[in-house]
Short mmCIF file of C-alpha atoms in Angstrom, two decimals:
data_model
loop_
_atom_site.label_atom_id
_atom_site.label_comp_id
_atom_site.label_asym_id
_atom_site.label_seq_id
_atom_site.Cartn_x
_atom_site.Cartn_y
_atom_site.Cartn_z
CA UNK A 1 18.92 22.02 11.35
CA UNK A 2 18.16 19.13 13.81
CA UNK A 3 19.28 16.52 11.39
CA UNK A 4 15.50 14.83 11.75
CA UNK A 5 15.73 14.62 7.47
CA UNK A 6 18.74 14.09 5.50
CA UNK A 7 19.60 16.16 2.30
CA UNK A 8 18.25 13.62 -0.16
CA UNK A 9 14.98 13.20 1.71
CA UNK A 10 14.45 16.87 1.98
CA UNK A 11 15.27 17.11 -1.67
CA UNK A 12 12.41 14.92 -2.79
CA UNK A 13 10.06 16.37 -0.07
CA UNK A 14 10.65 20.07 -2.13
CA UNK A 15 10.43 18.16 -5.39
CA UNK A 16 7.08 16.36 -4.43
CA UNK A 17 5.34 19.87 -3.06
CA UNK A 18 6.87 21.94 -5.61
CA UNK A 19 3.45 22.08 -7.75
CA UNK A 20 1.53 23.57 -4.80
CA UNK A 21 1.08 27.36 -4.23
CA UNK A 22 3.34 29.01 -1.38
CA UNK A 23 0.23 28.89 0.92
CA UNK A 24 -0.39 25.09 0.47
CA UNK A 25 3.70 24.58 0.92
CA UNK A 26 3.36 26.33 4.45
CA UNK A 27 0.31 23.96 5.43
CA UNK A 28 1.90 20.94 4.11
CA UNK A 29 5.70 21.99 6.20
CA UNK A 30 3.51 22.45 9.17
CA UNK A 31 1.33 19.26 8.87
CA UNK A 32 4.46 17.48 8.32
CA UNK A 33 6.37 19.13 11.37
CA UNK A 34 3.93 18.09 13.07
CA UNK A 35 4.25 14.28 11.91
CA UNK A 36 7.67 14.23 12.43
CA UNK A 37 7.43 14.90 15.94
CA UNK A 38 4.49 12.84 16.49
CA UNK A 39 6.62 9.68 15.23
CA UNK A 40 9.82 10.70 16.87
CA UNK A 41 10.84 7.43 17.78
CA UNK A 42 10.49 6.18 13.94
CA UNK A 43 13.19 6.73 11.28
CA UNK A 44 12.37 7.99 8.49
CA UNK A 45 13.40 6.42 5.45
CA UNK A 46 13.42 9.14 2.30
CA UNK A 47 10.85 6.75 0.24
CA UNK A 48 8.57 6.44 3.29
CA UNK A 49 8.94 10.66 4.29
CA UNK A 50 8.21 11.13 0.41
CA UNK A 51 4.71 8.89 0.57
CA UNK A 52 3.55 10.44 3.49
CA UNK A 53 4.06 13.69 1.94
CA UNK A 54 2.60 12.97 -0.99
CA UNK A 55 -0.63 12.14 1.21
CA UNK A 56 -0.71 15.72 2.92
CA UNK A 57 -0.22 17.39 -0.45
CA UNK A 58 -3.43 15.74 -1.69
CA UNK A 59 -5.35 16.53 1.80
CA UNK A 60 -4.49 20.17 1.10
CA UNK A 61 -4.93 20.35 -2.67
CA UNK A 62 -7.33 18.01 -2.99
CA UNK A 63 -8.94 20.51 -6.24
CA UNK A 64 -5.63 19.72 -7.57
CA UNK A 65 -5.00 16.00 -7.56
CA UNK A 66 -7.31 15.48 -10.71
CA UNK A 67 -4.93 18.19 -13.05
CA UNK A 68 -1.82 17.12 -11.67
CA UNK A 69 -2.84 13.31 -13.27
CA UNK A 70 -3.72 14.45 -15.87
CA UNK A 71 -1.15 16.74 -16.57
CA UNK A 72 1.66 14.02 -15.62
CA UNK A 73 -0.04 11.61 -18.17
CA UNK A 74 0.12 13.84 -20.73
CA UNK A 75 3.81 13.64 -20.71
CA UNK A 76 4.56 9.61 -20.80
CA UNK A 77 7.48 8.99 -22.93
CA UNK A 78 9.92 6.35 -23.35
CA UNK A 79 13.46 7.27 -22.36
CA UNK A 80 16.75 5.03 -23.84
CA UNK A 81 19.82 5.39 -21.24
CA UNK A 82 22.82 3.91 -22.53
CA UNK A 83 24.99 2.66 -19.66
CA UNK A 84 28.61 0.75 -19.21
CA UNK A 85 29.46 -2.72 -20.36
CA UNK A 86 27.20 -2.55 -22.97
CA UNK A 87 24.30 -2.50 -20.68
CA UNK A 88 21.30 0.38 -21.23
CA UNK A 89 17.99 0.62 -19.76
CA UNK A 90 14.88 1.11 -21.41
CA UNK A 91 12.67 3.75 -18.97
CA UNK A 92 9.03 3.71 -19.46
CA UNK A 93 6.80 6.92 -18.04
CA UNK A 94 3.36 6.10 -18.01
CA UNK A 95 0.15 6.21 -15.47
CA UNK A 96 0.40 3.65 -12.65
CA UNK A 97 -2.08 1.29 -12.62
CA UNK A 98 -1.03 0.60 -16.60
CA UNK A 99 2.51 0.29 -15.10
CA UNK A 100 1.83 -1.99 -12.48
CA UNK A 101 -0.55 -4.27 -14.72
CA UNK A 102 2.76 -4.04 -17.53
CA UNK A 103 4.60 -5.62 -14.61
CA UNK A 104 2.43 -8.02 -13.21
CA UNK A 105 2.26 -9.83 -16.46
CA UNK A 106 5.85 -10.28 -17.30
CA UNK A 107 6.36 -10.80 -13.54
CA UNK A 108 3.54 -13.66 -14.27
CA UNK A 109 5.76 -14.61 -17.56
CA UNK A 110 8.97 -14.92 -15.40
CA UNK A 111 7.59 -16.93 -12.78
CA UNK A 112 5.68 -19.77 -15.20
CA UNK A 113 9.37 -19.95 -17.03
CA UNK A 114 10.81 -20.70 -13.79
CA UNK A 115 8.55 -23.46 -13.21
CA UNK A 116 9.25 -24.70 -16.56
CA UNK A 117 12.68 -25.10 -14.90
CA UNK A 118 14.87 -22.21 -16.48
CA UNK A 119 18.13 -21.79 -14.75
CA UNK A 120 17.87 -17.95 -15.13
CA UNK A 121 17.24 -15.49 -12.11
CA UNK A 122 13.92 -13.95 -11.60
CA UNK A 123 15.05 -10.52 -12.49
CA UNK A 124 17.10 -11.99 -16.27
CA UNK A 125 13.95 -13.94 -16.93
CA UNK A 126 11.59 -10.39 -16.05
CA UNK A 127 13.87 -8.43 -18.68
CA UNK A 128 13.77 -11.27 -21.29
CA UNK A 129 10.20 -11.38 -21.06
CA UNK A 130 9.85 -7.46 -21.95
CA UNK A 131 12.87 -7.90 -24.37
CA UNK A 132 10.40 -10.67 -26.32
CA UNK A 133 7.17 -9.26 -25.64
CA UNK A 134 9.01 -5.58 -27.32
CA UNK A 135 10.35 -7.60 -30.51
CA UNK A 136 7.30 -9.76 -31.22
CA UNK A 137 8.81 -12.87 -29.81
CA UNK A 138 6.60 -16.40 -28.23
CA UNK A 139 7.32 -14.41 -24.31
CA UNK A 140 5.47 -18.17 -23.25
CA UNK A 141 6.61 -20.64 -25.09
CA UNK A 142 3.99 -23.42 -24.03
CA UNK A 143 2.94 -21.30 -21.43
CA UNK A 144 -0.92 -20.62 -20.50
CA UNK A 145 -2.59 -17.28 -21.31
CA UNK A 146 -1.48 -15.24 -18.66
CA UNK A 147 -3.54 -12.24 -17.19
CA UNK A 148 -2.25 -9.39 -15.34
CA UNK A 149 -3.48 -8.00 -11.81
CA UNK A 150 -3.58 -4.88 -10.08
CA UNK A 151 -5.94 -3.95 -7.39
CA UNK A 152 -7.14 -0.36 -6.47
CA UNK A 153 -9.18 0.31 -3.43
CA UNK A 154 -11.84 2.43 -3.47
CA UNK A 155 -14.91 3.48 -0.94
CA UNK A 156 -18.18 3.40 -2.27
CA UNK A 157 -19.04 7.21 -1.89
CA UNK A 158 -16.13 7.65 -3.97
CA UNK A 159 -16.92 4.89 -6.96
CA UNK A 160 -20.60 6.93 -6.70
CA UNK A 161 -18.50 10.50 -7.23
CA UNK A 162 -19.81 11.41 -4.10
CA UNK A 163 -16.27 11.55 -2.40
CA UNK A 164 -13.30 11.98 -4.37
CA UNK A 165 -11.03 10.84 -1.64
CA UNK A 166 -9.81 7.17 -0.46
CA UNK A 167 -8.86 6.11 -3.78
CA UNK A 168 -5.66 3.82 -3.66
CA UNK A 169 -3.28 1.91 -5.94
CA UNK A 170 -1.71 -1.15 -4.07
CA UNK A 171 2.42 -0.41 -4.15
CA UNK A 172 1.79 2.98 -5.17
CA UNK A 173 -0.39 5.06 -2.54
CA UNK A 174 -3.24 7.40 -2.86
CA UNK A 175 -4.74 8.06 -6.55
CA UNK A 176 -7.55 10.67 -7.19
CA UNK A 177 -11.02 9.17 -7.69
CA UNK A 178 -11.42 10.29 -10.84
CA UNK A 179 -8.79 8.39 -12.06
CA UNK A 180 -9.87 5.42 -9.82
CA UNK A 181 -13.34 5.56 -11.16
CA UNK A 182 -11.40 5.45 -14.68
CA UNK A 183 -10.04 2.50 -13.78
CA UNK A 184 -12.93 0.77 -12.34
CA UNK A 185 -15.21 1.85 -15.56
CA UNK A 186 -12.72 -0.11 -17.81
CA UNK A 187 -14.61 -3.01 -19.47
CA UNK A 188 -12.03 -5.59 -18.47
CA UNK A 189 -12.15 -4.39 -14.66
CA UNK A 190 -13.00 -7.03 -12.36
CA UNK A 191 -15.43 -4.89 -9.29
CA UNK A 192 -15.10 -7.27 -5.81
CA UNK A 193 -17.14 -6.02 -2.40
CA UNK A 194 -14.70 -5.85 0.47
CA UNK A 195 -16.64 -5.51 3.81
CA UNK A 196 -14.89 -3.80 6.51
CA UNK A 197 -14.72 -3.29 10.13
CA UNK A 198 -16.27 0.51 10.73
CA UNK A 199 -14.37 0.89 13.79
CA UNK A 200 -10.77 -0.17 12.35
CA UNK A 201 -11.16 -0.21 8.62
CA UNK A 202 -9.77 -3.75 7.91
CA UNK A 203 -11.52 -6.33 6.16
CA UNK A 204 -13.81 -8.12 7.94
CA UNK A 205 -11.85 -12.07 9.18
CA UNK A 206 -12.43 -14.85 6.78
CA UNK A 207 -10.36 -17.53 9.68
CA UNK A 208 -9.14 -20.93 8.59
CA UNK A 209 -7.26 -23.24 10.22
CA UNK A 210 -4.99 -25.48 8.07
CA UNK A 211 -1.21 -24.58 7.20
CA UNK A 212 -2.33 -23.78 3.71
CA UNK A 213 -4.62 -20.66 3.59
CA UNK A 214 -7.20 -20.70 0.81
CA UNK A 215 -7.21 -18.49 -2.07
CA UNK A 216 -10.52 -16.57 -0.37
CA UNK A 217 -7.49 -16.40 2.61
CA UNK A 218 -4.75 -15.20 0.77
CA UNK A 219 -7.14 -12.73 -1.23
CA UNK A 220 -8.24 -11.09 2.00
CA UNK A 221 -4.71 -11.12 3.33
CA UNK A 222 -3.23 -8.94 -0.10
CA UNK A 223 -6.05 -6.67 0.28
CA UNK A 224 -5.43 -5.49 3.72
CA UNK A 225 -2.00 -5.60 3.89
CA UNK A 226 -1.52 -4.24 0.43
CA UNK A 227 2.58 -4.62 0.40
CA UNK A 228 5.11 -6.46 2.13
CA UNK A 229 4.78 -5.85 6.17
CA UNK A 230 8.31 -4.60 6.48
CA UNK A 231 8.46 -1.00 6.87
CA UNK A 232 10.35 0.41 3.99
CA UNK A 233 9.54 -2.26 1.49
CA UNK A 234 6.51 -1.59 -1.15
CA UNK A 235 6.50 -4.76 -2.96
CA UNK A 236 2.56 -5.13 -3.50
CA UNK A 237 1.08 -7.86 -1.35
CA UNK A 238 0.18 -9.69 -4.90
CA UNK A 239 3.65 -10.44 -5.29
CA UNK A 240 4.50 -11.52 -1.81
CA UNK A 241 4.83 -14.57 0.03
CA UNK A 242 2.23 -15.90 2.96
CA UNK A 243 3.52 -15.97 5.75
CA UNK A 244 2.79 -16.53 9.43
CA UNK A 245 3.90 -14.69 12.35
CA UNK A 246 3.28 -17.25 14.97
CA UNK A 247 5.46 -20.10 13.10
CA UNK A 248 2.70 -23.32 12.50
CA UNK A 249 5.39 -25.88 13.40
CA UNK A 250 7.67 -24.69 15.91
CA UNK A 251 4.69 -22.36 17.91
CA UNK A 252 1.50 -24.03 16.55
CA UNK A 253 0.74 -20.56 14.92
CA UNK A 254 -3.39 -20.42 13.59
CA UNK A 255 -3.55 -20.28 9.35
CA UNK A 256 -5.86 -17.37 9.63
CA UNK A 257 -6.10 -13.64 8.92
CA UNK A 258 -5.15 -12.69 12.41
CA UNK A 259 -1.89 -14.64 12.01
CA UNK A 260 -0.89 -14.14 8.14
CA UNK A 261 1.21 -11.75 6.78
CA UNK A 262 2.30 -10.24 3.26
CA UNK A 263 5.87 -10.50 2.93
CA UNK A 264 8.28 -10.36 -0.12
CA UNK A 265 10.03 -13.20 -0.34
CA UNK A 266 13.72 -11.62 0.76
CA UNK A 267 12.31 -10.74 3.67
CA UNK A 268 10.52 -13.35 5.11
CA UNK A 269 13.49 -15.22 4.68
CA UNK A 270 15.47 -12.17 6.86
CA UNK A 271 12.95 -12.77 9.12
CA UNK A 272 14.36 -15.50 11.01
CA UNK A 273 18.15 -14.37 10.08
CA UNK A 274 20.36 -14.20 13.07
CA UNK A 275 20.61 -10.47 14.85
CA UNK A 276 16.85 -9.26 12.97
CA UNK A 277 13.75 -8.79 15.12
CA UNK A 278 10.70 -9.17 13.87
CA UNK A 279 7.31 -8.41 15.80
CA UNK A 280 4.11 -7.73 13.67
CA UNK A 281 0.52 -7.12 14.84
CA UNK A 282 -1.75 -8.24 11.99
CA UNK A 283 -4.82 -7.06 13.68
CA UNK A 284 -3.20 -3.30 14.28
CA UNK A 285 -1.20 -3.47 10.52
CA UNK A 286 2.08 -2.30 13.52
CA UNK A 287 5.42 -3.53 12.38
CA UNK A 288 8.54 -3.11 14.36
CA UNK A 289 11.76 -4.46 12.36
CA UNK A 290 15.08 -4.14 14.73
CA UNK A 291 18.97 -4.54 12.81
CA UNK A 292 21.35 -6.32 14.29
CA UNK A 293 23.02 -2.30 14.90
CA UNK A 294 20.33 -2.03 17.47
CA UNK A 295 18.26 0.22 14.70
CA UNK A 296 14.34 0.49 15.55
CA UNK A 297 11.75 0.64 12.18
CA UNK A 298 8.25 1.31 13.45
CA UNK A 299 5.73 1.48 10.04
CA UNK A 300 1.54 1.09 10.08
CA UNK A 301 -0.47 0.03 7.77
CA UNK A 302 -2.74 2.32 6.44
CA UNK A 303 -6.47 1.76 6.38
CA UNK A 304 -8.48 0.89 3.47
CA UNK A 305 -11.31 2.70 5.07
CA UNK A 306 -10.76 5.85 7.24
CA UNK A 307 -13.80 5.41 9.69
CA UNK A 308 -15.46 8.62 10.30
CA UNK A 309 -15.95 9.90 14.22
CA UNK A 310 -18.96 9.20 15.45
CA UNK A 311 -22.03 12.08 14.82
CA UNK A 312 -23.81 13.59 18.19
CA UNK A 313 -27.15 12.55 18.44
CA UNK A 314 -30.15 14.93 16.71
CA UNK A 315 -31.40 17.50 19.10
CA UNK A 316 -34.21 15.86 20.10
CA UNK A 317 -32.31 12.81 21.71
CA UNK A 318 -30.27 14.99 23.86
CA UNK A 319 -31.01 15.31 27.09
CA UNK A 320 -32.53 18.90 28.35
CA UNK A 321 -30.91 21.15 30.18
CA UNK A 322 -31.45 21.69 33.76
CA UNK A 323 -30.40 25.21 35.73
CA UNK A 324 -28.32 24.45 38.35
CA UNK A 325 -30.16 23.91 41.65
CA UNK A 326 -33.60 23.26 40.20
CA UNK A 327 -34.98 19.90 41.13
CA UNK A 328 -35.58 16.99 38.82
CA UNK A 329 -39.01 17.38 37.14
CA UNK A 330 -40.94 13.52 38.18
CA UNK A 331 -42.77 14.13 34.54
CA UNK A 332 -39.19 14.44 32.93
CA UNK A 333 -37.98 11.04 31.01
CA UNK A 334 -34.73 9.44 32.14
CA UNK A 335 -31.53 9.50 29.94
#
C-alpha cells in the first residue's frame, strides 16, 4: 500500500515463500517488514528483495531447506522454447553448483577462443561452445584442457555436520549443508582453509604492493567479495575483473586487499563514466552506486563467517554481589 515493493517484486517474494506453512509466511512478512524499514534509504531491486528473502525463509525453516533441495532436484529437466527469427533457447534445470561449474567451463572455452583471436562476442562464442560441446564437436580446437571452478563457502562446524547453517554458493546465495557437504565430499573437490577475522568475518589481509596483485591476491579478493561489488549485479567474483578503488596511477592507490575490488567487467568500466558515483569500502564490503538521475544504491556484502556475540564469563569469574550499603570486604579480590 506504501509502494515500498512493486508488483513484480512482491510476486516473486509470494512465489519464493509459497512452500512454507502459514505460520512460517507470517514470521518471514514480519522479519522482512522489519528489513524493509531498517534499510529505508536503500532501493530495493526485485532480484536483491528476492535473495534476502530467500535467506529469512531458510532462518525460519531451516528443517526444511534439506527437502526443498532435494525435492527441486528431483525435477531437473531440459526445456526447448522456440522463439522468433528462428532463434530458440535451450533451458537447462538442474542443481546449482553443477550449473555454475557447466558455465564456468564454456565461459573458460569462450574466453581461450577469444585469445586465439576470434572476432565473435563473448556471449556468440559462450553459445557456440555449448552448441559444440551438445553435438560432439572439438569445443577447443588447440585449446588446453580446461577445468571448471566454482567455490562454496562453508564453516567448519558445518563441513563436521555440527551446524547445518553458513553454507554458500558464490553467485547464488545460501545452500543447505547437506548439500554443501555433498559437494565438498566429491572426489574431484578441491578443500582450501580460509582464515578469518572473528570480529568481522572477512578473510584475514594477504597485502601486496605492486599494480599487479598475485594470484594468492586475487584468490583472497574472489573469496570475500564473492560477486561483482555493484549492488544489483551477481556476476561471481571468479568471473570479474580486479580492480582498485583508489586508482594506482592517477591517486597512487595500494595493490592490496584493502584497496581491490571484484567487479564485472561492464561495470568497472561504468565506473568512471560521466554522471556515476562510485564509493566502495573494501574493508566494510559497503557499496554506494549513485545514477546520473540522482538515484542512491546502498548493498553489503555479506559475511563468510557470521561471528557469534561474545559468551558471559562462567560463574565463577563474575564478580560477587555486594548488598547495597555494606562495606567492601579487605579479604575480597579485586575485579
Amino acid at each position: 500500500e506504501d509502494g515500498k515493493v512493486e508488483y513484480y517484486a512482491a510476486s516473486r517474494v509470494v512465489e519464493v515463500t509459497g512452500v512454507l506453512s502459514d505460520e512460517h509466511a507470517r514470521e518471514v512478512d514480519s522479519l522482512l517488514a522489519d528489513k524493509l524499514a531498517s534499510a529505508a534509504e536503500t532501493m530495493w531491486l526485485p532480484h536483491n528483495l528476492v535473495r534476502a528473502v530467500r535467506r529469512l525463509v531458510d532462518k525460519v525453516d531451516p528443517a526444511g531447506r534439506v527437502e526443498r533441495a532435494r525435492k527441486a532436484d528431483q525435477g531437473r529437466k531440459v526445456t526447448l522454447e522456440h522463439g522468433e527469427n528462428c532463434q530458440s533457447r535451450l533451458v537447462t534445470t538442474m542443481r546449482s553448483e553443477v550449473a555454475a561449474a557447466c558455465y564456468a567451463r564454456v565461459d573458460s572455452l569462450a574466453r581461450q577462443r577469444k585469445r586465439d583471436g576470434h572476432k565473435r562476442t563473448y556471449d556468440q562464442l559462450r553459445a557456440d561452445a555449448v552448441a559444440d560441446l551438445l553435438l560432439g564437436n572439438d569445443p577447443g580446437a588447440k585449446a588446453p584442457e580446461v577445468s571448471a571452478v566454482v567455490y562454496v563457502h562453508m564453516p567448519v562446524d558445518t563441513a563436521l555436520s555440527i551446524s547445518e547453517s553458513g553454507a554458500e554458493l558464490d553467485g547464488y546465495g545460501p545452500i543447505p549443508g547437506a548439500i554443501g557437504r555433498e559437494i565438498a565430499a566429491n572426489p574431484k573437490s578441491t578443500w582450501r582453509k580460509v582464515l578469518c577475522d572473528p570480529a568481522t568475518g572477512d578473510p584475514v589481509d594477504l597485502g601486496r604492493s605492486r599494480y599487479r596483485p598475485s594470484a594468492t591476491l586475487r584468490e583472497a579478493i574472489r573469496v570475500r567479495d564473492r560477486e561483482c561489488v555493484v549492488p544489483w549485479c551477481h556476476r561471481p567474483a571468479r568471473h570479474c575483473d580486479t580492480d582498485h578503488e583508489q586508482e594506482w596511477a592517477r591517486d597512487n592507490g595500494p595493490t592490496s586487499l584493502a584497496n581491490l575490488t571484484a567487479r564485472c567487467r561492464r561495470h568497472h568500466r561504468m565506473k568512471n563514466t560521466r554522471g556515476w558515483t562510485t564509493t566502495h569500502n573494501p574493508s566494510c564490503g559497503t557499496t554506494t552506486v549513485t545514477t546520473p538521475l540522482g538515484t542512491i544504491h546502498t548493498g553489503r556484502r555479506t559475511p563468510i563467517l557470521i561471528p557469534n556475540p561474545p559468551k558471559p564469563p562462567p560463574p565463577s569469574l563474575q564478580p560477587p554481589s555486594r548488598q547495597p550499603g555494606r562495606p567492601p570486604d579487605p579479604d575480597e579480590p579485586p575485579f
